[in-house]
Short mmCIF file of C-alpha atoms in Angstrom, two decimals:
data_model
loop_
_atom_site.label_atom_id
_atom_site.label_comp_id
_atom_site.label_asym_id
_atom_site.label_seq_id
_atom_site.Cartn_x
_atom_site.Cartn_y
_atom_site.Cartn_z
CA MET A 6 107.31 69.00 60.00
CA GLY A 7 107.28 65.38 58.74
CA LEU A 8 104.42 62.91 59.87
CA VAL A 9 106.46 60.94 62.39
CA THR A 10 107.94 64.22 64.27
CA GLY A 11 104.55 65.91 64.48
CA LEU A 12 102.91 62.07 65.91
CA LEU A 13 105.46 62.31 68.25
CA LEU A 14 105.09 66.04 69.52
CA LEU A 15 100.84 65.86 69.60
CA PRO A 16 100.96 65.29 73.01
CA LEU A 17 102.97 68.33 73.44
CA ALA A 18 100.44 70.08 71.92
CA PRO A 19 98.45 70.94 75.19
CA VAL A 20 101.22 72.04 77.01
CA ARG A 21 102.58 74.54 74.11
CA GLY A 22 99.29 75.67 73.68
CA THR A 23 98.88 76.84 77.82
CA LEU A 24 102.44 78.31 77.42
CA TRP A 25 101.41 80.51 74.69
CA VAL A 26 98.17 81.40 76.53
CA ALA A 27 100.30 82.17 79.67
CA ASP A 28 102.91 83.76 77.63
CA HIS A 29 100.36 86.59 75.89
CA LEU A 30 98.29 86.87 79.76
CA LEU A 31 102.03 88.20 81.08
CA GLN A 32 102.44 90.44 77.44
CA GLU A 33 98.76 92.08 78.30
CA ALA A 34 99.52 92.23 82.36
CA GLU A 35 102.79 93.87 81.51
CA ARG A 36 101.08 96.21 79.10
CA GLN A 37 98.52 97.42 81.80
CA MET A 38 100.87 97.61 84.39
CA SER A 39 103.11 100.08 82.43
CA ASP A 40 100.02 102.29 81.11
CA PRO A 41 101.24 105.71 82.50
CA ARG A 42 97.01 106.12 83.14
CA THR A 43 97.41 103.13 85.39
CA VAL A 44 100.33 103.80 86.91
CA GLN A 45 98.83 107.19 87.83
CA ALA A 46 95.54 106.04 89.10
CA ARG A 47 97.34 103.54 91.18
CA LEU A 48 99.64 106.85 92.63
CA ALA A 49 96.31 108.52 93.70
CA ALA A 50 94.70 105.93 95.37
CA LEU A 51 97.93 105.41 97.28
CA ASN A 52 97.84 108.97 98.28
CA ARG A 53 94.52 108.25 99.37
CA ALA A 54 95.26 105.24 101.28
CA LEU A 55 97.66 107.66 103.05
CA GLU A 56 95.60 111.00 103.95
CA GLU A 57 93.04 107.99 105.44
CA GLY A 58 95.95 106.29 107.48
CA ALA A 59 94.99 103.19 105.74
CA ILE A 60 99.09 102.73 105.30
CA ASP A 61 102.49 104.45 107.07
CA GLU A 62 104.96 106.54 105.42
CA ALA A 63 107.05 104.03 104.70
CA ALA A 64 104.66 102.14 103.11
CA PHE A 65 103.51 104.67 101.09
CA GLU A 66 107.18 105.46 99.94
CA GLU A 67 107.86 101.92 99.00
CA GLU A 68 104.60 101.53 96.65
CA GLU A 69 105.83 105.40 95.42
CA GLU A 70 109.27 104.78 94.51
CA ARG A 71 107.91 101.10 92.97
CA LEU A 72 105.23 103.21 90.45
CA LEU A 73 107.13 106.16 89.77
CA ALA A 74 109.98 103.31 88.82
CA ARG A 75 107.28 102.02 86.07
CA LEU A 76 106.70 105.20 84.80
CA ASP A 77 110.41 105.68 83.82
CA SER A 78 110.78 102.12 82.77
CA PRO A 79 112.10 101.34 79.01
CA VAL A 80 108.38 98.68 78.52
CA ARG A 81 105.63 101.59 77.45
CA TYR A 82 102.22 100.62 77.53
CA THR A 83 102.59 99.24 73.97
CA GLY A 84 103.86 96.10 75.48
CA HIS A 85 107.81 96.49 73.00
CA ARG A 86 111.03 97.31 75.23
CA GLY A 87 113.06 100.23 73.64
CA GLY A 88 111.49 102.92 74.27
CA ALA A 89 108.32 104.68 74.35
CA SER A 90 106.41 104.03 70.99
#
C-alpha cells in the first residue's frame, strides 16, 4: 500500500477496527451458544421454568426446538463450519 493510499484510508481505521472487534465478538458469542454444555444447561433451565409454571407448553416447545437445533447445527463450539472438530 502506497503512502497516498495509506493516508486516504487513515480516517477509516477506527471503523475497520470497530468492525474487527464486532466480528470477533460475534464469533465468540456463536461459539459459546453452540457449545453443547451451554445448550444442555439452557435446556435444563427451560425444563425448570416449565415445571415452575414460568412458561407455558407452547413457549417451552418453541425454545426447546430452537436449542435442539443448535445441537444439530454444523457450527460447533470450535467456531468452525463444516462439522465437529
